[in-house]
Amino acid sequence: MNKKTTKHMDKWLNLLSKKLSGLKTSDRKDIIENYKDLWSEELSEGKTVNEILLSLRPINEIAKELYEEFGVIKNTKSDVTKIKIVNSKSEVTSSWIKNFNNFCLKFFGFIYSITAILLSLVLFLTFVAIIIAIPVALVLAFVNYEFLVVLPLAIGVMGIGIIVAIFFFFLSSSSYSTVKAIFNKWFSKTSASVVTKDKRRVWSRLMLVMIIIGGSMAGIGAVTSTVGNNSIYGSVLSGNYLNKTESEIFNLNTTIGKVLKDKESEFSKDSKVYLDFDWGLSPWTIFETKQDSELNQNQISIQKHFNFKESLGSEFKISEKPESSYWVKNNVNDNGSLYLKFHISAPWNAKFLSITPIKYEISYNFKINNTPVENIIVRF
């Protein structure tokens, strides 16, 4: 038996002795000796201190039973003892109230425990989801972007992920500990095992180190991802994207001629032209529009700006949908609207993860029925 084990045993026996101060010295001494022998026997069998404590009932329960057995109760104000005298009627009433209170405590404890269990489960599943989702997202990011471009962002995301995962793990662990304490108090005869101060200290230091590492990674990632025109978000903020494609020219004379066949006279300077881009599940998209008089009549020019890999950006395809274009003029007072339809397709991996936008720079020059078009509306 080592000194640490002896210290735990003596501490427990001293506490029991204090709780039994209302008994005769000889009775108390015999009880303490019996429990000392019990401890020695359990330790000789190779059991740990925690295992022995779990096998014993709480000291208060042991003391209460012994006081009842010897027919005395302890006076809390002094060490004086007295004979327990109970009125049978008051005992029945007191017992009924006590049973009712115990039922209420256990019922509400059970409800609270179920709620805490569900909360703990949700928080733990969130923790697991974060641990799984971050590596998957990082792999897709490295597929979509050049390694050195997305590396600072990946470092930042990993740092934030560490902090968020620790937060949810802490909440889940706290909920579990609460439920365990409630069940041990209200539904179990044994006392809960207590985490030692040394183990608590190790866990606290480990968590602190991980939070510091995660915070440092998040800070470095945030700065290096946003500062400078060559960074992944700095280029977006400055408008100078890392990659761009050659301008695509679309001649819309044929489509406009078919849509306005025999209706050219209905088009006026107050009529509207809608350029509708059906981009479906394409990634985060923004656009800029401007009129360009250098383009031929009824032409539009589209240039793509993006931070994806150049090979990936070239897979974004824009196609005209002349069969879906149409003209609408409801009545005499209506100036009419011309709808020209386009479709944008994107590769699957770009649809799945878009951490920076793709910008479409659209230039146009429309003149219909010898009338310059002023009301051009681009919609995505």
mmCIF file with all atom_site columns, C-alpha atoms in Angstrom, residues 197-342:
data_model
loop_
_atom_site.group_PDB
_atom_site.id
_atom_site.type_symbol
_atom_site.label_atom_id
_atom_site.label_alt_id
_atom_site.label_comp_id
_atom_site.label_asym_id
_atom_site.label_entity_id
_atom_site.label_seq_id
_atom_site.pdbx_PDB_ins_code
_atom_site.Cartn_x
_atom_site.Cartn_y
_atom_site.Cartn_z
_atom_site.occupancy
_atom_site.B_iso_or_equiv
_atom_site.pdbx_formal_charge
_atom_site.auth_seq_id
_atom_site.auth_comp_id
_atom_site.auth_asym_id
_atom_site.auth_atom_id
_atom_site.pdbx_PDB_model_num
ATOM 1   C CA . LYS A 1 197 ? -6.960  17.494 -9.925  1.00 0.00 ? 197 LYS A CA 1
ATOM 2   C CA . ASP A 1 198 ? -3.900  16.299 -11.859 1.00 0.00 ? 198 ASP A CA 1
ATOM 3   C CA . LYS A 1 199 ? -6.011  14.927 -14.688 1.00 0.00 ? 199 LYS A CA 1
ATOM 4   C CA . ARG A 1 200 ? -8.104  18.105 -14.757 1.00 0.00 ? 200 ARG A CA 1
ATOM 5   C CA . ARG A 1 201 ? -4.964  20.207 -14.912 1.00 0.00 ? 201 ARG A CA 1
ATOM 6   C CA . VAL A 1 202 ? -3.581  18.157 -17.826 1.00 0.00 ? 202 VAL A CA 1
ATOM 7   C CA . TRP A 1 203 ? -6.857  18.479 -19.763 1.00 0.00 ? 203 TRP A CA 1
ATOM 8   C CA . SER A 1 204 ? -7.034  22.231 -19.136 1.00 0.00 ? 204 SER A CA 1
ATOM 9   C CA . ARG A 1 205 ? -3.482  22.780 -20.325 1.00 0.00 ? 205 ARG A CA 1
ATOM 10  C CA . LEU A 1 206 ? -4.025  20.613 -23.400 1.00 0.00 ? 206 LEU A CA 1
ATOM 11  C CA . MET A 1 207 ? -7.192  22.520 -24.334 1.00 0.00 ? 207 MET A CA 1
ATOM 12  C CA . LEU A 1 208 ? -5.454  25.856 -23.785 1.00 0.00 ? 208 LEU A CA 1
ATOM 13  C CA . VAL A 1 209 ? -2.531  24.853 -26.021 1.00 0.00 ? 209 VAL A CA 1
ATOM 14  C CA . MET A 1 210 ? -4.930  23.681 -28.760 1.00 0.00 ? 210 MET A CA 1
ATOM 15  C CA . ILE A 1 211 ? -6.945  26.921 -28.548 1.00 0.00 ? 211 ILE A CA 1
ATOM 16  C CA . ILE A 1 212 ? -3.744  28.995 -28.809 1.00 0.00 ? 212 ILE A CA 1
ATOM 17  C CA . ILE A 1 213 ? -2.587  26.952 -31.821 1.00 0.00 ? 213 ILE A CA 1
ATOM 18  C CA . GLY A 1 214 ? -6.044  27.173 -33.447 1.00 0.00 ? 214 GLY A CA 1
ATOM 19  C CA . GLY A 1 215 ? -6.277  30.925 -32.820 1.00 0.00 ? 215 GLY A CA 1
ATOM 20  C CA . SER A 1 216 ? -2.804  31.504 -34.268 1.00 0.00 ? 216 SER A CA 1
ATOM 21  C CA . MET A 1 217 ? -3.630  29.470 -37.366 1.00 0.00 ? 217 MET A CA 1
ATOM 22  C CA . ALA A 1 218 ? -6.946  31.303 -37.816 1.00 0.00 ? 218 ALA A CA 1
ATOM 23  C CA . GLY A 1 219 ? -5.259  34.716 -37.461 1.00 0.00 ? 219 GLY A CA 1
ATOM 24  C CA . ILE A 1 220 ? -2.430  33.896 -39.871 1.00 0.00 ? 220 ILE A CA 1
ATOM 25  C CA . GLY A 1 221 ? -4.873  32.424 -42.381 1.00 0.00 ? 221 GLY A CA 1
ATOM 26  C CA . ALA A 1 222 ? -7.220  35.424 -42.208 1.00 0.00 ? 222 ALA A CA 1
ATOM 27  C CA . VAL A 1 223 ? -4.414  37.941 -42.746 1.00 0.00 ? 223 VAL A CA 1
ATOM 28  C CA . THR A 1 224 ? -2.634  36.096 -45.558 1.00 0.00 ? 224 THR A CA 1
ATOM 29  C CA . SER A 1 225 ? -5.942  35.347 -47.345 1.00 0.00 ? 225 SER A CA 1
ATOM 30  C CA . THR A 1 226 ? -7.066  38.982 -47.483 1.00 0.00 ? 226 THR A CA 1
ATOM 31  C CA . VAL A 1 227 ? -3.904  41.100 -47.709 1.00 0.00 ? 227 VAL A CA 1
ATOM 32  C CA . GLY A 1 228 ? -2.367  41.724 -51.123 1.00 0.00 ? 228 GLY A CA 1
ATOM 33  C CA . ASN A 1 229 ? -3.736  41.569 -54.678 1.00 0.00 ? 229 ASN A CA 1
ATOM 34  C CA . ASN A 1 230 ? -2.413  38.032 -55.115 1.00 0.00 ? 230 ASN A CA 1
ATOM 35  C CA . SER A 1 231 ? -4.259  36.605 -52.115 1.00 0.00 ? 231 SER A CA 1
ATOM 36  C CA . ILE A 1 232 ? -7.468  34.641 -52.619 1.00 0.00 ? 232 ILE A CA 1
ATOM 37  C CA . TYR A 1 233 ? -9.784  37.284 -51.106 1.00 0.00 ? 233 TYR A CA 1
ATOM 38  C CA . GLY A 1 234 ? -7.527  40.326 -51.562 1.00 0.00 ? 234 GLY A CA 1
ATOM 39  C CA . SER A 1 235 ? -7.874  39.882 -55.334 1.00 0.00 ? 235 SER A CA 1
ATOM 40  C CA . VAL A 1 236 ? -11.680 39.821 -55.006 1.00 0.00 ? 236 VAL A CA 1
ATOM 41  C CA . LEU A 1 237 ? -11.724 42.971 -52.845 1.00 0.00 ? 237 LEU A CA 1
ATOM 42  C CA . SER A 1 238 ? -9.486  44.826 -55.312 1.00 0.00 ? 238 SER A CA 1
ATOM 43  C CA . GLY A 1 239 ? -11.368 43.508 -58.362 1.00 0.00 ? 239 GLY A CA 1
ATOM 44  C CA . ASN A 1 240 ? -8.147  42.106 -59.837 1.00 0.00 ? 240 ASN A CA 1
ATOM 45  C CA . TYR A 1 241 ? -8.985  38.410 -60.057 1.00 0.00 ? 241 TYR A CA 1
ATOM 46  C CA . LEU A 1 242 ? -6.111  35.965 -60.500 1.00 0.00 ? 242 LEU A CA 1
ATOM 47  C CA . ASN A 1 243 ? -7.388  34.505 -63.806 1.00 0.00 ? 243 ASN A CA 1
ATOM 48  C CA . LYS A 1 244 ? -9.596  35.559 -66.712 1.00 0.00 ? 244 LYS A CA 1
ATOM 49  C CA . THR A 1 245 ? -10.703 34.212 -70.089 1.00 0.00 ? 245 THR A CA 1
ATOM 50  C CA . GLU A 1 246 ? -10.844 35.744 -73.516 1.00 0.00 ? 246 GLU A CA 1
ATOM 51  C CA . SER A 1 247 ? -14.057 37.639 -74.283 1.00 0.00 ? 247 SER A CA 1
ATOM 52  C CA . GLU A 1 248 ? -16.832 35.612 -75.908 1.00 0.00 ? 248 GLU A CA 1
ATOM 53  C CA . ILE A 1 249 ? -18.862 37.436 -78.568 1.00 0.00 ? 249 ILE A CA 1
ATOM 54  C CA . PHE A 1 250 ? -22.548 36.626 -79.143 1.00 0.00 ? 250 PHE A CA 1
ATOM 55  C CA . ASN A 1 251 ? -24.239 37.994 -82.278 1.00 0.00 ? 251 ASN A CA 1
ATOM 56  C CA . LEU A 1 252 ? -27.973 38.239 -81.529 1.00 0.00 ? 252 LEU A CA 1
ATOM 57  C CA . ASN A 1 253 ? -29.245 39.621 -84.862 1.00 0.00 ? 253 ASN A CA 1
ATOM 58  C CA . THR A 1 254 ? -30.663 36.257 -85.942 1.00 0.00 ? 254 THR A CA 1
ATOM 59  C CA . THR A 1 255 ? -32.415 35.584 -82.614 1.00 0.00 ? 255 THR A CA 1
ATOM 60  C CA . ILE A 1 256 ? -33.874 39.103 -82.435 1.00 0.00 ? 256 ILE A CA 1
ATOM 61  C CA . GLY A 1 257 ? -35.045 38.848 -86.045 1.00 0.00 ? 257 GLY A CA 1
ATOM 62  C CA . LYS A 1 258 ? -36.913 35.583 -85.356 1.00 0.00 ? 258 LYS A CA 1
ATOM 63  C CA . VAL A 1 259 ? -38.468 36.786 -82.095 1.00 0.00 ? 259 VAL A CA 1
ATOM 64  C CA . LEU A 1 260 ? -39.632 40.125 -83.567 1.00 0.00 ? 260 LEU A CA 1
ATOM 65  C CA . LYS A 1 261 ? -40.714 38.709 -86.921 1.00 0.00 ? 261 LYS A CA 1
ATOM 66  C CA . ASP A 1 262 ? -43.564 40.918 -88.214 1.00 0.00 ? 262 ASP A CA 1
ATOM 67  C CA . LYS A 1 263 ? -43.435 42.835 -84.912 1.00 0.00 ? 263 LYS A CA 1
ATOM 68  C CA . GLU A 1 264 ? -40.437 45.131 -85.438 1.00 0.00 ? 264 GLU A CA 1
ATOM 69  C CA . SER A 1 265 ? -42.683 48.171 -85.507 1.00 0.00 ? 265 SER A CA 1
ATOM 70  C CA . GLU A 1 266 ? -43.830 47.437 -81.963 1.00 0.00 ? 266 GLU A CA 1
ATOM 71  C CA . PHE A 1 267 ? -40.344 48.015 -80.612 1.00 0.00 ? 267 PHE A CA 1
ATOM 72  C CA . SER A 1 268 ? -39.674 51.594 -79.470 1.00 0.00 ? 268 SER A CA 1
ATOM 73  C CA . LYS A 1 269 ? -36.998 53.501 -77.599 1.00 0.00 ? 269 LYS A CA 1
ATOM 74  C CA . ASP A 1 270 ? -38.943 52.897 -74.361 1.00 0.00 ? 270 ASP A CA 1
ATOM 75  C CA . SER A 1 271 ? -39.030 49.116 -74.837 1.00 0.00 ? 271 SER A CA 1
ATOM 76  C CA . LYS A 1 272 ? -36.920 46.967 -72.510 1.00 0.00 ? 272 LYS A CA 1
ATOM 77  C CA . VAL A 1 273 ? -34.399 44.259 -73.325 1.00 0.00 ? 273 VAL A CA 1
ATOM 78  C CA . TYR A 1 274 ? -33.778 41.578 -70.693 1.00 0.00 ? 274 TYR A CA 1
ATOM 79  C CA . LEU A 1 275 ? -30.597 39.489 -70.834 1.00 0.00 ? 275 LEU A CA 1
ATOM 80  C CA . ASP A 1 276 ? -31.537 36.467 -68.708 1.00 0.00 ? 276 ASP A CA 1
ATOM 81  C CA . PHE A 1 277 ? -28.742 34.109 -67.660 1.00 0.00 ? 277 PHE A CA 1
ATOM 82  C CA . ASP A 1 278 ? -29.909 30.763 -66.329 1.00 0.00 ? 278 ASP A CA 1
ATOM 83  C CA . TRP A 1 279 ? -26.936 29.760 -64.206 1.00 0.00 ? 279 TRP A CA 1
ATOM 84  C CA . GLY A 1 280 ? -28.628 26.869 -62.374 1.00 0.00 ? 280 GLY A CA 1
ATOM 85  C CA . LEU A 1 281 ? -26.280 25.363 -59.795 1.00 0.00 ? 281 LEU A CA 1
ATOM 86  C CA . SER A 1 282 ? -23.261 27.395 -60.882 1.00 0.00 ? 282 SER A CA 1
ATOM 87  C CA . PRO A 1 283 ? -21.142 28.744 -58.000 1.00 0.00 ? 283 PRO A CA 1
ATOM 88  C CA . TRP A 1 284 ? -21.192 32.165 -56.372 1.00 0.00 ? 284 TRP A CA 1
ATOM 89  C CA . THR A 1 285 ? -21.674 34.617 -59.257 1.00 0.00 ? 285 THR A CA 1
ATOM 90  C CA . ILE A 1 286 ? -21.445 38.405 -59.652 1.00 0.00 ? 286 ILE A CA 1
ATOM 91  C CA . PHE A 1 287 ? -21.582 40.499 -62.832 1.00 0.00 ? 287 PHE A CA 1
ATOM 92  C CA . GLU A 1 288 ? -20.779 43.932 -64.201 1.00 0.00 ? 288 GLU A CA 1
ATOM 93  C CA . THR A 1 289 ? -22.486 45.462 -67.248 1.00 0.00 ? 289 THR A CA 1
ATOM 94  C CA . LYS A 1 290 ? -21.639 48.353 -69.540 1.00 0.00 ? 290 LYS A CA 1
ATOM 95  C CA . GLN A 1 291 ? -22.503 49.635 -72.987 1.00 0.00 ? 291 GLN A CA 1
ATOM 96  C CA . ASP A 1 292 ? -19.733 49.341 -75.572 1.00 0.00 ? 292 ASP A CA 1
ATOM 97  C CA . SER A 1 293 ? -20.192 51.271 -78.807 1.00 0.00 ? 293 SER A CA 1
ATOM 98  C CA . GLU A 1 294 ? -17.208 49.456 -80.370 1.00 0.00 ? 294 GLU A CA 1
ATOM 99  C CA . LEU A 1 295 ? -19.243 46.261 -80.583 1.00 0.00 ? 295 LEU A CA 1
ATOM 100 C CA . ASN A 1 296 ? -21.287 45.554 -83.672 1.00 0.00 ? 296 ASN A CA 1
ATOM 101 C CA . GLN A 1 297 ? -25.034 46.151 -83.632 1.00 0.00 ? 297 GLN A CA 1
ATOM 102 C CA . ASN A 1 298 ? -26.900 43.663 -81.380 1.00 0.00 ? 298 ASN A CA 1
ATOM 103 C CA . GLN A 1 299 ? -23.788 42.038 -80.001 1.00 0.00 ? 299 GLN A CA 1
ATOM 104 C CA . ILE A 1 300 ? -22.780 41.217 -76.433 1.00 0.00 ? 300 ILE A CA 1
ATOM 105 C CA . SER A 1 301 ? -19.310 40.404 -75.116 1.00 0.00 ? 301 SER A CA 1
ATOM 106 C CA . ILE A 1 302 ? -18.761 38.311 -71.986 1.00 0.00 ? 302 ILE A CA 1
ATOM 107 C CA . GLN A 1 303 ? -15.462 37.916 -70.142 1.00 0.00 ? 303 GLN A CA 1
ATOM 108 C CA . LYS A 1 304 ? -15.043 35.693 -67.075 1.00 0.00 ? 304 LYS A CA 1
ATOM 109 C CA . HIS A 1 305 ? -12.849 36.672 -64.089 1.00 0.00 ? 305 HIS A CA 1
ATOM 110 C CA . PHE A 1 306 ? -12.151 34.074 -61.402 1.00 0.00 ? 306 PHE A CA 1
ATOM 111 C CA . ASN A 1 307 ? -9.690  32.667 -58.857 1.00 0.00 ? 307 ASN A CA 1
ATOM 112 C CA . PHE A 1 308 ? -10.238 29.013 -59.765 1.00 0.00 ? 308 PHE A CA 1
ATOM 113 C CA . LYS A 1 309 ? -7.578  27.074 -61.563 1.00 0.00 ? 309 LYS A CA 1
ATOM 114 C CA . GLU A 1 310 ? -7.364  28.365 -65.119 1.00 0.00 ? 310 GLU A CA 1
ATOM 115 C CA . SER A 1 311 ? -8.252  24.940 -66.510 1.00 0.00 ? 311 SER A CA 1
ATOM 116 C CA . LEU A 1 312 ? -11.358 24.807 -64.320 1.00 0.00 ? 312 LEU A CA 1
ATOM 117 C CA . GLY A 1 313 ? -12.493 28.320 -65.226 1.00 0.00 ? 313 GLY A CA 1
ATOM 118 C CA . SER A 1 314 ? -12.428 27.462 -68.931 1.00 0.00 ? 314 SER A CA 1
ATOM 119 C CA . GLU A 1 315 ? -15.019 24.745 -68.277 1.00 0.00 ? 315 GLU A CA 1
ATOM 120 C CA . PHE A 1 316 ? -17.678 27.350 -67.469 1.00 0.00 ? 316 PHE A CA 1
ATOM 121 C CA . LYS A 1 317 ? -19.684 27.389 -70.691 1.00 0.00 ? 317 LYS A CA 1
ATOM 122 C CA . ILE A 1 318 ? -22.123 30.102 -71.810 1.00 0.00 ? 318 ILE A CA 1
ATOM 123 C CA . SER A 1 319 ? -24.617 29.232 -74.524 1.00 0.00 ? 319 SER A CA 1
ATOM 124 C CA . GLU A 1 320 ? -27.456 31.153 -76.162 1.00 0.00 ? 320 GLU A CA 1
ATOM 125 C CA . LYS A 1 321 ? -31.006 29.721 -75.966 1.00 0.00 ? 321 LYS A CA 1
ATOM 126 C CA . PRO A 1 322 ? -32.795 31.241 -78.975 1.00 0.00 ? 322 PRO A CA 1
ATOM 127 C CA . GLU A 1 323 ? -35.715 28.820 -78.664 1.00 0.00 ? 323 GLU A CA 1
ATOM 128 C CA . SER A 1 324 ? -36.515 30.274 -75.192 1.00 0.00 ? 324 SER A CA 1
ATOM 129 C CA . SER A 1 325 ? -36.279 33.938 -76.177 1.00 0.00 ? 325 SER A CA 1
ATOM 130 C CA . TYR A 1 326 ? -39.551 35.836 -76.669 1.00 0.00 ? 326 TYR A CA 1
ATOM 131 C CA . TRP A 1 327 ? -41.282 39.226 -77.039 1.00 0.00 ? 327 TRP A CA 1
ATOM 132 C CA . VAL A 1 328 ? -44.112 40.440 -74.786 1.00 0.00 ? 328 VAL A CA 1
ATOM 133 C CA . LYS A 1 329 ? -46.429 43.429 -75.389 1.00 0.00 ? 329 LYS A CA 1
ATOM 134 C CA . ASN A 1 330 ? -49.691 43.173 -73.459 1.00 0.00 ? 330 ASN A CA 1
ATOM 135 C CA . ASN A 1 331 ? -51.571 46.292 -74.617 1.00 0.00 ? 331 ASN A CA 1
ATOM 136 C CA . VAL A 1 332 ? -51.271 49.574 -76.469 1.00 0.00 ? 332 VAL A CA 1
ATOM 137 C CA . ASN A 1 333 ? -49.918 51.383 -73.415 1.00 0.00 ? 333 ASN A CA 1
ATOM 138 C CA . ASP A 1 334 ? -47.290 48.707 -72.838 1.00 0.00 ? 334 ASP A CA 1
ATOM 139 C CA . ASN A 1 335 ? -43.928 49.548 -74.440 1.00 0.00 ? 335 ASN A CA 1
ATOM 140 C CA . GLY A 1 336 ? -43.064 45.839 -74.668 1.00 0.00 ? 336 GLY A CA 1
ATOM 141 C CA . SER A 1 337 ? -40.188 43.694 -73.393 1.00 0.00 ? 337 SER A CA 1
ATOM 142 C CA . LEU A 1 338 ? -37.721 41.515 -75.284 1.00 0.00 ? 338 LEU A CA 1
ATOM 143 C CA . TYR A 1 339 ? -36.350 38.538 -73.351 1.00 0.00 ? 339 TYR A CA 1
ATOM 144 C CA . LEU A 1 340 ? -33.065 37.014 -74.591 1.00 0.00 ? 340 LEU A CA 1
ATOM 145 C CA . LYS A 1 341 ? -32.112 33.786 -72.827 1.00 0.00 ? 341 LYS A CA 1
ATOM 146 C CA . PHE A 1 342 ? -28.677 32.328 -72.026 1.00 0.00 ? 342 PHE A CA 1
#
